[in-house]
mmCIF file of C-alpha atoms and ligand atoms in Angstrom:
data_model
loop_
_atom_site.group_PDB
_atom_site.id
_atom_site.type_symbol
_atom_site.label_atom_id
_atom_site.label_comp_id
_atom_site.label_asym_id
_atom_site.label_seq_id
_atom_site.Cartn_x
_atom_site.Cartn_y
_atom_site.Cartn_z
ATOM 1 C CA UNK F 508 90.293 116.956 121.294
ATOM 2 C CA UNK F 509 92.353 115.056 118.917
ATOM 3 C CA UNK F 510 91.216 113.544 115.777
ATOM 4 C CA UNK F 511 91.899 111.124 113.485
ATOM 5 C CA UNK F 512 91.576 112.468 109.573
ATOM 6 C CA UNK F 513 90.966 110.075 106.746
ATOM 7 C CA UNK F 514 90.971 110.487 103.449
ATOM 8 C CA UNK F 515 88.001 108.795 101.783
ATOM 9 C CA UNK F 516 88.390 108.361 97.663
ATOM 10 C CA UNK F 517 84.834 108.426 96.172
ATOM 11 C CA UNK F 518 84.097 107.789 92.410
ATOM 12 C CA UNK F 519 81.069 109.726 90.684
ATOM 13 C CA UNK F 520 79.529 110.647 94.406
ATOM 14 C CA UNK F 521 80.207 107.258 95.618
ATOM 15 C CA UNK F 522 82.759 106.423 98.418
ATOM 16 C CA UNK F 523 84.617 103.293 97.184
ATOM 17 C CA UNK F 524 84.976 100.627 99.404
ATOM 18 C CA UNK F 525 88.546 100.922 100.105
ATOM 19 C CA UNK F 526 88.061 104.201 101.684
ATOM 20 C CA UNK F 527 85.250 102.724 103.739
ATOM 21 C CA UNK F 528 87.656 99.868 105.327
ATOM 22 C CA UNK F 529 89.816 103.034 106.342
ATOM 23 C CA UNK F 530 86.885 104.475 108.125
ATOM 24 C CA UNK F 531 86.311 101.195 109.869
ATOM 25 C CA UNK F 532 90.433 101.016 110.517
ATOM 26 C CA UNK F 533 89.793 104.756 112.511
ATOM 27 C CA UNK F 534 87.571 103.098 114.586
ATOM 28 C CA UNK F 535 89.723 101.267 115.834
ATOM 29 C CA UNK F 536 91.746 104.491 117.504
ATOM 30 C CA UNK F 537 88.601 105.399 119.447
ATOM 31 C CA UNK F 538 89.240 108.892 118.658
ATOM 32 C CA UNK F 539 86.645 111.079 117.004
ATOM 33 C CA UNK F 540 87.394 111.006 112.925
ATOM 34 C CA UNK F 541 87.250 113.226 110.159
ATOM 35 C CA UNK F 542 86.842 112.728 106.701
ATOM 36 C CA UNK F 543 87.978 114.176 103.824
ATOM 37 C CA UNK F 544 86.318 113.700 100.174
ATOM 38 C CA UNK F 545 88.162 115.645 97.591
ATOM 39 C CA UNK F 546 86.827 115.599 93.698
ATOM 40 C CA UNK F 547 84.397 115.629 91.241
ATOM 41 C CA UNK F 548 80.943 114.058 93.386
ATOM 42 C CA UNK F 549 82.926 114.710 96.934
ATOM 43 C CA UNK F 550 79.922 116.334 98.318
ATOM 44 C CA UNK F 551 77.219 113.436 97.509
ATOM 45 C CA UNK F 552 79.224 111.192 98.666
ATOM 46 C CA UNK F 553 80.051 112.877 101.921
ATOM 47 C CA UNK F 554 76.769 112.470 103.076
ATOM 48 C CA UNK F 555 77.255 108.639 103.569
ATOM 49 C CA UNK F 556 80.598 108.381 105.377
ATOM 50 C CA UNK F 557 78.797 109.176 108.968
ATOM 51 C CA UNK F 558 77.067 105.395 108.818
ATOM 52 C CA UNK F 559 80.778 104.620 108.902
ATOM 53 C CA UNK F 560 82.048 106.212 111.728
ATOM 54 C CA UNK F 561 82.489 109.999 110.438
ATOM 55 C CA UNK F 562 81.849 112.776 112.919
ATOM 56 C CA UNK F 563 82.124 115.157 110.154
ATOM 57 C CA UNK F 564 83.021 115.356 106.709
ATOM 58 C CA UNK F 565 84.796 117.787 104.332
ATOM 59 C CA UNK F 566 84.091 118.074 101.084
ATOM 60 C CA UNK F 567 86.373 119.681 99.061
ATOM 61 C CA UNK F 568 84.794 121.351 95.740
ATOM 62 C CA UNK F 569 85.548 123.586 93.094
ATOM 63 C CA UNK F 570 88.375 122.145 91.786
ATOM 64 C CA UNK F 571 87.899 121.296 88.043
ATOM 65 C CA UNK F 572 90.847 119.279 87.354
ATOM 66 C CA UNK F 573 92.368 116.324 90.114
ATOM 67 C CA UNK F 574 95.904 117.078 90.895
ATOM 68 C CA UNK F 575 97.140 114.906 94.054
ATOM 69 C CA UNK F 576 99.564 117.526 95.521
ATOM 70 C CA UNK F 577 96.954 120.304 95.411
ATOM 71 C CA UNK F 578 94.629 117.789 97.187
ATOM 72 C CA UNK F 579 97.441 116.623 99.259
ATOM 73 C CA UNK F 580 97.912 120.812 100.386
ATOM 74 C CA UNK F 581 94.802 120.545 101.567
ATOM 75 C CA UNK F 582 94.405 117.329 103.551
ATOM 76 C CA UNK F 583 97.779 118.408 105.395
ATOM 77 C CA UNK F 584 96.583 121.937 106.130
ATOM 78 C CA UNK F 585 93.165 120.519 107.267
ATOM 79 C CA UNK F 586 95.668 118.612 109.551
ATOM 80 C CA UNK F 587 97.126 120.950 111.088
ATOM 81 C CA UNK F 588 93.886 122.699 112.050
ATOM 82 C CA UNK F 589 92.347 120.307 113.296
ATOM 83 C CA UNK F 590 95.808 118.799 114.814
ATOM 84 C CA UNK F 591 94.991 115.268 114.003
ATOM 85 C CA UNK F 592 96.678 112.937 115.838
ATOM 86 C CA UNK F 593 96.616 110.059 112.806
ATOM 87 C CA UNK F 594 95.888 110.811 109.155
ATOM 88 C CA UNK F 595 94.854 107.300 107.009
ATOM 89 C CA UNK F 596 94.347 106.769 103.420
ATOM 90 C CA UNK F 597 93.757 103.354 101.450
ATOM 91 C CA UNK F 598 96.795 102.133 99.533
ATOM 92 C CA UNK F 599 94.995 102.397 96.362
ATOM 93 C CA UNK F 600 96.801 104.076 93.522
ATOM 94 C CA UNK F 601 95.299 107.362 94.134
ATOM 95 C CA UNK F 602 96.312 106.705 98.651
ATOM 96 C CA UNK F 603 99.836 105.750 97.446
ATOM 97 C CA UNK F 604 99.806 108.805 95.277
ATOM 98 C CA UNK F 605 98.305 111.906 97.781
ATOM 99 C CA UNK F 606 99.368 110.017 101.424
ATOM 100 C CA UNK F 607 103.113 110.468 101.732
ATOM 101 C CA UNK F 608 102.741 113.805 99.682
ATOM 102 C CA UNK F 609 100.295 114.078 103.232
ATOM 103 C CA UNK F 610 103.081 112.993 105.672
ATOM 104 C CA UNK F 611 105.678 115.116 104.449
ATOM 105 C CA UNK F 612 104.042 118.174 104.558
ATOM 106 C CA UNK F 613 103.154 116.956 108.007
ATOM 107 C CA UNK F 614 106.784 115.894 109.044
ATOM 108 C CA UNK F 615 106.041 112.750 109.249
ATOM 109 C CA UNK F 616 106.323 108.760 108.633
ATOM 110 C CA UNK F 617 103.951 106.712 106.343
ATOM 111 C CA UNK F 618 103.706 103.216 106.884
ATOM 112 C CA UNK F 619 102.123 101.821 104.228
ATOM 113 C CA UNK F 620 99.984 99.205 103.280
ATOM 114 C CA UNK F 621 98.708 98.601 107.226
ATOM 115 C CA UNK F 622 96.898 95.107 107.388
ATOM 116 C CA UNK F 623 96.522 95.650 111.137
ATOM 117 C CA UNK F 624 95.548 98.846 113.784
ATOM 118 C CA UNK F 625 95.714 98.962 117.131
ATOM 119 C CA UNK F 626 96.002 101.224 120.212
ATOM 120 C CA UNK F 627 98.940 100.783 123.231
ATOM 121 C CA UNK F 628 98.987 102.987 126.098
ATOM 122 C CA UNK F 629 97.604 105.956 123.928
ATOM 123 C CA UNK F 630 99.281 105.589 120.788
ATOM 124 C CA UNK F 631 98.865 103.910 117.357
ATOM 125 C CA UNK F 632 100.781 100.668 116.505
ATOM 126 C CA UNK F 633 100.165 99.093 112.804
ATOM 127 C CA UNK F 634 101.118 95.846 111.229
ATOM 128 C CA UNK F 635 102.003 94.833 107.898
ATOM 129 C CA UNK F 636 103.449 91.855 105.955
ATOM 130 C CA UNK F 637 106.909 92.366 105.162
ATOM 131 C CA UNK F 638 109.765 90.922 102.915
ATOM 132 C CA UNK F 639 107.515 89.149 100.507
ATOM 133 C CA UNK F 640 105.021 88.483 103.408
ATOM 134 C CA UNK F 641 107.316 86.145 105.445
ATOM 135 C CA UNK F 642 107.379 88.356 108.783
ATOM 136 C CA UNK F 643 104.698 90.707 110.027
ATOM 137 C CA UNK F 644 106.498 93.800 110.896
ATOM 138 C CA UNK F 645 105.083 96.241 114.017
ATOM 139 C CA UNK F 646 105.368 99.635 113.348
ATOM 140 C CA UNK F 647 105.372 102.831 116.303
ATOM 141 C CA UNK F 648 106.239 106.453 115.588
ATOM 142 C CA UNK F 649 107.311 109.164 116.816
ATOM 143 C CA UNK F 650 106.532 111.517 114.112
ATOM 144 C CA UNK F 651 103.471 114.134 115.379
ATOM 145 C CA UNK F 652 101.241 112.683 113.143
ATOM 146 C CA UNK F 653 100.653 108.832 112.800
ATOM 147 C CA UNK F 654 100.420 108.532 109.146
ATOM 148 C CA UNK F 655 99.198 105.210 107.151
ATOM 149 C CA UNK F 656 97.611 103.578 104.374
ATOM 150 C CA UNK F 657 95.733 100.696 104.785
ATOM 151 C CA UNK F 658 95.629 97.906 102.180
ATOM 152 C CA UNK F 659 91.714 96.935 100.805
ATOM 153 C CA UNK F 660 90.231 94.105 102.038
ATOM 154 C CA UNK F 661 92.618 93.983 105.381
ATOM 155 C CA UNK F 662 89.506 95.736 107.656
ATOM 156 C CA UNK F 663 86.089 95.181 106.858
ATOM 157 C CA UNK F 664 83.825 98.201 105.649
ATOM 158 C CA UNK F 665 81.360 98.178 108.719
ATOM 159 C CA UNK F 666 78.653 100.182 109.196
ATOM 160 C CA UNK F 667 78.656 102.072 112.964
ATOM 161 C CA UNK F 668 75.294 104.011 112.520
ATOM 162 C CA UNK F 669 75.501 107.636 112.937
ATOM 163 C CA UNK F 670 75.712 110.913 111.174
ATOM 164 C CA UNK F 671 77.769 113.475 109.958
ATOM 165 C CA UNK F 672 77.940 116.919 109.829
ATOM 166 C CA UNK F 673 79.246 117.792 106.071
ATOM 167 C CA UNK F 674 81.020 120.814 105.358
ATOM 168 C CA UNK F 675 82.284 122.142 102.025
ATOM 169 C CA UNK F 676 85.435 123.847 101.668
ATOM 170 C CA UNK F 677 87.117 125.515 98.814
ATOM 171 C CA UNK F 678 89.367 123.077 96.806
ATOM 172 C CA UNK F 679 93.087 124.543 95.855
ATOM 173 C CA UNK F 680 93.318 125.131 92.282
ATOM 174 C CA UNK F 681 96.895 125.823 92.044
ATOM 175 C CA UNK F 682 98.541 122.276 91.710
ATOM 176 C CA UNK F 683 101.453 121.390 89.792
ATOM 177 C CA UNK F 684 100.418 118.234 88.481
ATOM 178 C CA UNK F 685 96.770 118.016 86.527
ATOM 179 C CA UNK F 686 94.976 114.754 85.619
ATOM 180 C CA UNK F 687 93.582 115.735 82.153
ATOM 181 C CA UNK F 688 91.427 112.279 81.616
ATOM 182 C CA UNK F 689 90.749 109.108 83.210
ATOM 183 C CA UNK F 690 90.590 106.401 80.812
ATOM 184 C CA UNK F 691 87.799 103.859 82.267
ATOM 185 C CA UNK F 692 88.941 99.730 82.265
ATOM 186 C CA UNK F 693 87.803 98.243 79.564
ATOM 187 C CA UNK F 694 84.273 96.060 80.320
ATOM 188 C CA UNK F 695 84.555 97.867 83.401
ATOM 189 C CA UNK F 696 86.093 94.502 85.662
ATOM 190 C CA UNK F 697 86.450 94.402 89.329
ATOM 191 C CA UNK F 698 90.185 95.344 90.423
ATOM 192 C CA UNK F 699 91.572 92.413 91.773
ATOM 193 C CA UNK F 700 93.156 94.536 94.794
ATOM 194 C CA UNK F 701 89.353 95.335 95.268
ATOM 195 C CA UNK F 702 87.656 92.096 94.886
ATOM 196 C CA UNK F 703 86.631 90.243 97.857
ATOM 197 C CA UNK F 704 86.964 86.971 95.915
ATOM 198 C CA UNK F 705 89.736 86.317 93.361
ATOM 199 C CA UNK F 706 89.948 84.192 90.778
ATOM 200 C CA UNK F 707 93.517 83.373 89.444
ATOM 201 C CA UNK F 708 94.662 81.539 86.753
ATOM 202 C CA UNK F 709 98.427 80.296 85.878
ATOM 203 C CA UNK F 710 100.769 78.678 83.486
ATOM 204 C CA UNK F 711 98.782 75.837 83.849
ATOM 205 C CA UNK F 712 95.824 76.459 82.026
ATOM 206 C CA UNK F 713 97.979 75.464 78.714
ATOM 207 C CA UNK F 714 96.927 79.007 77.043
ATOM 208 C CA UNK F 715 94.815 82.321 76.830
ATOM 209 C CA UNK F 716 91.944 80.236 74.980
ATOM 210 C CA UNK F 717 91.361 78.184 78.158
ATOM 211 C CA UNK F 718 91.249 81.607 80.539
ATOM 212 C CA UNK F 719 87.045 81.781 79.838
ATOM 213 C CA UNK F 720 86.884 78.673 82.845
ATOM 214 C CA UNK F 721 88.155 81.173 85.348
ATOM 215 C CA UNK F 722 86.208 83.989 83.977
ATOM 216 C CA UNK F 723 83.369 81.071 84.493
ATOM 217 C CA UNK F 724 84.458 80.172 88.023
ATOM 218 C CA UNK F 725 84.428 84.171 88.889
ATOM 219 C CA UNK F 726 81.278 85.090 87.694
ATOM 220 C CA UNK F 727 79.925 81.982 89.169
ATOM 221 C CA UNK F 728 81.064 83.488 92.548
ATOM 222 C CA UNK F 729 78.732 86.757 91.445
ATOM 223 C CA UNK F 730 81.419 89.523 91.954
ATOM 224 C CA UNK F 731 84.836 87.561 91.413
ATOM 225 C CA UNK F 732 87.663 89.495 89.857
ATOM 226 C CA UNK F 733 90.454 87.383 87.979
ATOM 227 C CA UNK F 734 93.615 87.535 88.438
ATOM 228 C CA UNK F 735 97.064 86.153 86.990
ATOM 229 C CA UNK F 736 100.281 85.125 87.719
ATOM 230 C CA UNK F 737 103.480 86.558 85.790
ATOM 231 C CA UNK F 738 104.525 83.989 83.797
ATOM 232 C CA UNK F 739 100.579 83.894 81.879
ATOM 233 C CA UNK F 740 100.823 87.834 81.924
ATOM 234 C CA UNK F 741 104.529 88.096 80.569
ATOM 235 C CA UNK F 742 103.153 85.792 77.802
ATOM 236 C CA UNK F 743 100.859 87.718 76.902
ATOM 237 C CA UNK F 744 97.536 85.960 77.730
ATOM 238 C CA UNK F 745 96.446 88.256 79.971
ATOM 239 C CA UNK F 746 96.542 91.885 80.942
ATOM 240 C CA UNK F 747 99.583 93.406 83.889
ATOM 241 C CA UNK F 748 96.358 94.563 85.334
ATOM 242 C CA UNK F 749 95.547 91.363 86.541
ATOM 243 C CA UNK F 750 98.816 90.437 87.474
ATOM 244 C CA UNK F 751 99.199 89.122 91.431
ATOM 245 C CA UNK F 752 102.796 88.838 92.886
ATOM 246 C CA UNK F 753 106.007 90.911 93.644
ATOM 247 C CA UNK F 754 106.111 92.845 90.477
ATOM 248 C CA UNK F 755 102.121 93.024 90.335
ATOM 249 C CA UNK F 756 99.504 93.174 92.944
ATOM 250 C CA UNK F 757 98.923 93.207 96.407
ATOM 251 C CA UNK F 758 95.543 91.456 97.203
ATOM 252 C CA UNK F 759 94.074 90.370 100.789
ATOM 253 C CA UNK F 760 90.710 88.988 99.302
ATOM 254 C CA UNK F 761 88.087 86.823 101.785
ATOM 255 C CA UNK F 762 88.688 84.035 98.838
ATOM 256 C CA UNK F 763 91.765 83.398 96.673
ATOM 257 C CA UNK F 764 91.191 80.263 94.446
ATOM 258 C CA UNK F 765 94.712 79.555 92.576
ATOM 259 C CA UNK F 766 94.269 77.625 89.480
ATOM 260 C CA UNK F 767 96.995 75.967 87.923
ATOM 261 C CA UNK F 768 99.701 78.424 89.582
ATOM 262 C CA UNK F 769 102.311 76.547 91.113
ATOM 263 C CA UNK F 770 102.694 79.303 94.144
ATOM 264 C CA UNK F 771 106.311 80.707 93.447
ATOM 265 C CA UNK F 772 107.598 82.760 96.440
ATOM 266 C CA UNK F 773 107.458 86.199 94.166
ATOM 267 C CA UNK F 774 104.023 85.125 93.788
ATOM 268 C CA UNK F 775 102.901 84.490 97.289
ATOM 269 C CA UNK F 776 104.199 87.606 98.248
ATOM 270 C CA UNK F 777 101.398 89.183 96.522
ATOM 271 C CA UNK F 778 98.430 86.491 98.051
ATOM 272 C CA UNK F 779 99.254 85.266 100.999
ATOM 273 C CA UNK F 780 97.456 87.830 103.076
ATOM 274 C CA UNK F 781 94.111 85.691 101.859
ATOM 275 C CA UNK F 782 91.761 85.173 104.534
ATOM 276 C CA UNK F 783 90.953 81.381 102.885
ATOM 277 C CA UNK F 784 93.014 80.507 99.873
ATOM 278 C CA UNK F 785 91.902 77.497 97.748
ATOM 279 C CA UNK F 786 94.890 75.772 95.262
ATOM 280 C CA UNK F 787 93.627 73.312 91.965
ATOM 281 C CA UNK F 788 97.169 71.802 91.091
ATOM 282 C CA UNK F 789 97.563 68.469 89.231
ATOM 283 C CA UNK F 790 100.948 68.081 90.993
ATOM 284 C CA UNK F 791 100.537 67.294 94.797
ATOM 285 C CA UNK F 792 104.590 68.507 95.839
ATOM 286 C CA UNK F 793 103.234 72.203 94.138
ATOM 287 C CA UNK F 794 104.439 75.080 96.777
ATOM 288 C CA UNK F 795 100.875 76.629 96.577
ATOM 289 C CA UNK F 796 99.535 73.844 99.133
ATOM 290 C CA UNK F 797 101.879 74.709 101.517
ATOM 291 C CA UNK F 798 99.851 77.976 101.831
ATOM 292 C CA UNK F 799 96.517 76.674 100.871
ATOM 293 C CA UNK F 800 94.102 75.513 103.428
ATOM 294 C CA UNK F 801 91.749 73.677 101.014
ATOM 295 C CA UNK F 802 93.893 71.680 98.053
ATOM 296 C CA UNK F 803 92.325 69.896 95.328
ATOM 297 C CA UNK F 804 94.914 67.613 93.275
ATOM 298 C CA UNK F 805 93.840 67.387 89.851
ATOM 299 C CA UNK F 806 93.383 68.529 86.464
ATOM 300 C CA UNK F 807 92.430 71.966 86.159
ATOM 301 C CA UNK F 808 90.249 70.791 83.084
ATOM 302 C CA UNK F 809 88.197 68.841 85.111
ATOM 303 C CA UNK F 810 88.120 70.470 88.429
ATOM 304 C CA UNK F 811 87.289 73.761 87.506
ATOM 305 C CA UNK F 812 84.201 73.266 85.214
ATOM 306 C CA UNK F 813 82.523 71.218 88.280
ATOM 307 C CA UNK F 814 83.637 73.538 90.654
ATOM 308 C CA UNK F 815 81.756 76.357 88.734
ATOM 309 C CA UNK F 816 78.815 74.173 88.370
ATOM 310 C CA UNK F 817 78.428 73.359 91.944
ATOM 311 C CA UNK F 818 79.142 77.268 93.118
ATOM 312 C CA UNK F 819 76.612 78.605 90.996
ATOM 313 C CA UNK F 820 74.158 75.730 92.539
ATOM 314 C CA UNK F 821 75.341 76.667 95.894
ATOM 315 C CA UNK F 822 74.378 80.673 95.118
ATOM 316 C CA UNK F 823 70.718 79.830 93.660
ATOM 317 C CA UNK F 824 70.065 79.041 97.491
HETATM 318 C C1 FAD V 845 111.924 89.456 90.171
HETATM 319 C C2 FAD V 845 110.749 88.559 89.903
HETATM 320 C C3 FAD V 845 109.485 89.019 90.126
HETATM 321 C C4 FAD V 845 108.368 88.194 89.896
HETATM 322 N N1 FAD V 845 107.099 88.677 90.136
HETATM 323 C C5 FAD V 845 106.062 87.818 90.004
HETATM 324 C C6 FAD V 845 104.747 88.260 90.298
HETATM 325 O O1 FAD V 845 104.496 89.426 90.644
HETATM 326 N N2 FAD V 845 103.733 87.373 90.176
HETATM 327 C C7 FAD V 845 103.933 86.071 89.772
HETATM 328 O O2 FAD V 845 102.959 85.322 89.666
HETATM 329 N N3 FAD V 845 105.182 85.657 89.465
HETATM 330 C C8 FAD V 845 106.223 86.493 89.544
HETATM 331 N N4 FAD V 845 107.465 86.068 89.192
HETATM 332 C C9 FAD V 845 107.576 84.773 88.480
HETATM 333 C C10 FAD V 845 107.544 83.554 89.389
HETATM 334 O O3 FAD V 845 108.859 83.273 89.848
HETATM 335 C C11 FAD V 845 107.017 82.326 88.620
HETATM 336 O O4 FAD V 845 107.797 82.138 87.471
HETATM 337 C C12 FAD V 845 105.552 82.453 88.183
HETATM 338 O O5 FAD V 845 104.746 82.847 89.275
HETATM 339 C C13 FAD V 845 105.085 81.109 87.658
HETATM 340 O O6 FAD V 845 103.779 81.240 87.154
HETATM 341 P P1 FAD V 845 102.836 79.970 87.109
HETATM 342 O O7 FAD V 845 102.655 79.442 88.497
HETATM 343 O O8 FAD V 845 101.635 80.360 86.346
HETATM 344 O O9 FAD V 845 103.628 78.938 86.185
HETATM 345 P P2 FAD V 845 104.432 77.616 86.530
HETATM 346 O O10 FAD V 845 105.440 77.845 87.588
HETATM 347 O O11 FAD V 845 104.869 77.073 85.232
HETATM 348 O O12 FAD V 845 103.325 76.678 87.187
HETATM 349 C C14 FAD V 845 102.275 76.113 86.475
HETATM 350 C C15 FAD V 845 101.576 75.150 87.428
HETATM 351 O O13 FAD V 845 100.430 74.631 86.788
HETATM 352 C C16 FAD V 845 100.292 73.272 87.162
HETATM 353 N N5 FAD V 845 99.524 72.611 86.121
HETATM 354 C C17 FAD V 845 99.913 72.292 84.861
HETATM 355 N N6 FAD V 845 98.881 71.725 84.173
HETATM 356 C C18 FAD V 845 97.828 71.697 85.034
HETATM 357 C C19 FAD V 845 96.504 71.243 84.917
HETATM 358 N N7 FAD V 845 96.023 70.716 83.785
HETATM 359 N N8 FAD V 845 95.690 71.356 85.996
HETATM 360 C C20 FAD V 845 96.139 71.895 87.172
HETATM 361 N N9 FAD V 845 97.406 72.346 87.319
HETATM 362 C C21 FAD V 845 98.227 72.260 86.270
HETATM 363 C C22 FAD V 845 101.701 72.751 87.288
HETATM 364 O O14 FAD V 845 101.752 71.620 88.144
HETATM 365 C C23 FAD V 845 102.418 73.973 87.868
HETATM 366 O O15 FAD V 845 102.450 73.907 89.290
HETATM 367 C C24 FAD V 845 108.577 86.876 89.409
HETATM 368 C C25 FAD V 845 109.877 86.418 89.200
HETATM 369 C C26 FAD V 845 110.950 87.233 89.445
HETATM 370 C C27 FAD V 845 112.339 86.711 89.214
#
């Protein structure tokens, strides 16, 4: 029977959540799925993926160094085997890096960053935003393998009971590119593209000295990451890592709270996928509240200190 194969990233024997949404995204096929767990931990964390909808999971081991096309060899070849009718990754950097190694040793398409999975008359059909989010674009193929990334936070990471039978498999060890070290983020932050609430802060907070209210505001929130627009980030007040927009990030968070960002198209392009996206603007005509659905007018200065006060009184019950 057909399959669907997913690639599940895992971090020190823990799936990350990313690769969970893509589990709950091959649900959505109603085909029976596969998993694939490559990397140092791969088997502890196989164990886990049948809750989320695995049938069976391979873990491959052995390999003492990461290199995404030897990984990518192996995903493809397991495939083939299996003759998978759809292969899915996240479109974290490490999806992005192995899945369209995947889909052209497979002959086939990616379409990437999927916000939406469906099945017509037997076949796969995926949605995404497209130029700068202003049209959702539908995507078929006729390649023999449906290939796609899906983007985090676009499918939920639900749990479908069940368990999985784990198998280990010898890793290739012959890959052309290495990583030789992983240097960890510094403090160890949330990833914005990870987050399920972001916190973003703009030109309007006057400076980088002012940035600790929406590091307030986040951690109010409990798990908040913060996030930036260009202009603060090409100023140097904040790091590219936190940069949202065009030339930055890609986030689809449950909550996007915009503070003092006046919502420039290159911007949006990187937000507007939001489920709920709040806007605190002291100008009323700002773009962002054409996106928003809750504005506040006001100063940032104000709004944001009582806002943190009355969200962390909110989360004590
Ligand atoms: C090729 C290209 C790529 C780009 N990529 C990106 C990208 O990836 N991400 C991105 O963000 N931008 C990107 N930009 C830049 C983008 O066009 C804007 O310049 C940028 O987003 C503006 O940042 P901002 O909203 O912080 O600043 P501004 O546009 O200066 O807006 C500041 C806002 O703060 C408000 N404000 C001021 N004081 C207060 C206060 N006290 N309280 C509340 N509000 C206040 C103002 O009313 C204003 O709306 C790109 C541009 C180009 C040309």
């Amino acid at each position: 029977m057909s399959t669907v194969l997913v690639l599940v990233e895992q971090f020190h024997g823990s799936a990350r959540r990313a690769g969970l949404e893509c589990l709950s995204a091959a649900r959505i096929t109603g085909l029976p799925i596969v998993a694939v767990v490559a990397g140092d931990g791969a088997e502890k964390a196989a164990s886990a993926l049948g809750k989320h909808g695995a049938g069976k999971v391979i873990a491959l081991t052995g390999a003492a160094q990461w290199s995404p096309d030897a990984v990518a060899r192996d995903v493809a070849a397991i495939a083939k085997e299996l003759d998978a009718k759809a292969f899915l990754a996240a479109a974290t950097a490490t999806g992005k890096d192995i899945a369209p190694r995947v889909a052209a040793l497979l002959d086939s398409t990616l379409h990437s960053d999927c916000t939406g999975l469906r099945s017509e008359g037997g076949a796969l059909v995926a949605t995404r935003p497209w130029l700068a989010g202003k049209a959702i674009a539908t995507l078929r193929s006729s390649a023999p393998v449906f290939c796609a990334t899906t983007r985090p936070n676009a499918f939920a990471a639900t749990e479908s009971g069940g368990n999985a039978e784990v198998v280990t498999r010898p890793a290739s060890t012959d890959g052309k590119a290495v990583v030789t070290a992983i240097a960890e983020k510094v403090g160890g932050k949330l990833d914005v593209k990870e987050a399920s609430v972001v916190v973003s802060g703009g030109r309007g907070l006057r400076g980088p000295e002012n940035f600790h209210l929406i590091e307030e505001l986040a951690a109010a929130f409990g798990s908040a990451a913060t996030g930036a627009s260009r202009a603060v980030v090409d100023a140097g007040w904040r790091p590219h890592a936190e940069q949202v927009g065009q030339t930055g990030k890609t986030v689809s968070p449950q909550l996007y709270v915009a503070v003092g960002i006046s919502g420039a198209i290159q911007h949006l392009a990187g937000m507007r996928t939001a489920k709920v996206i709040v806007a605190i603007n002291k100008d009323a005509d700002a773009p962002i509240f054409k996106i928003a659905d809750y504005g506040i007018v006001g100063d940032a200065f104000e709004i944001v200190p009582a806002l943190t006060r009355a969200v962390a009184e909110a989360r004590k019950h």
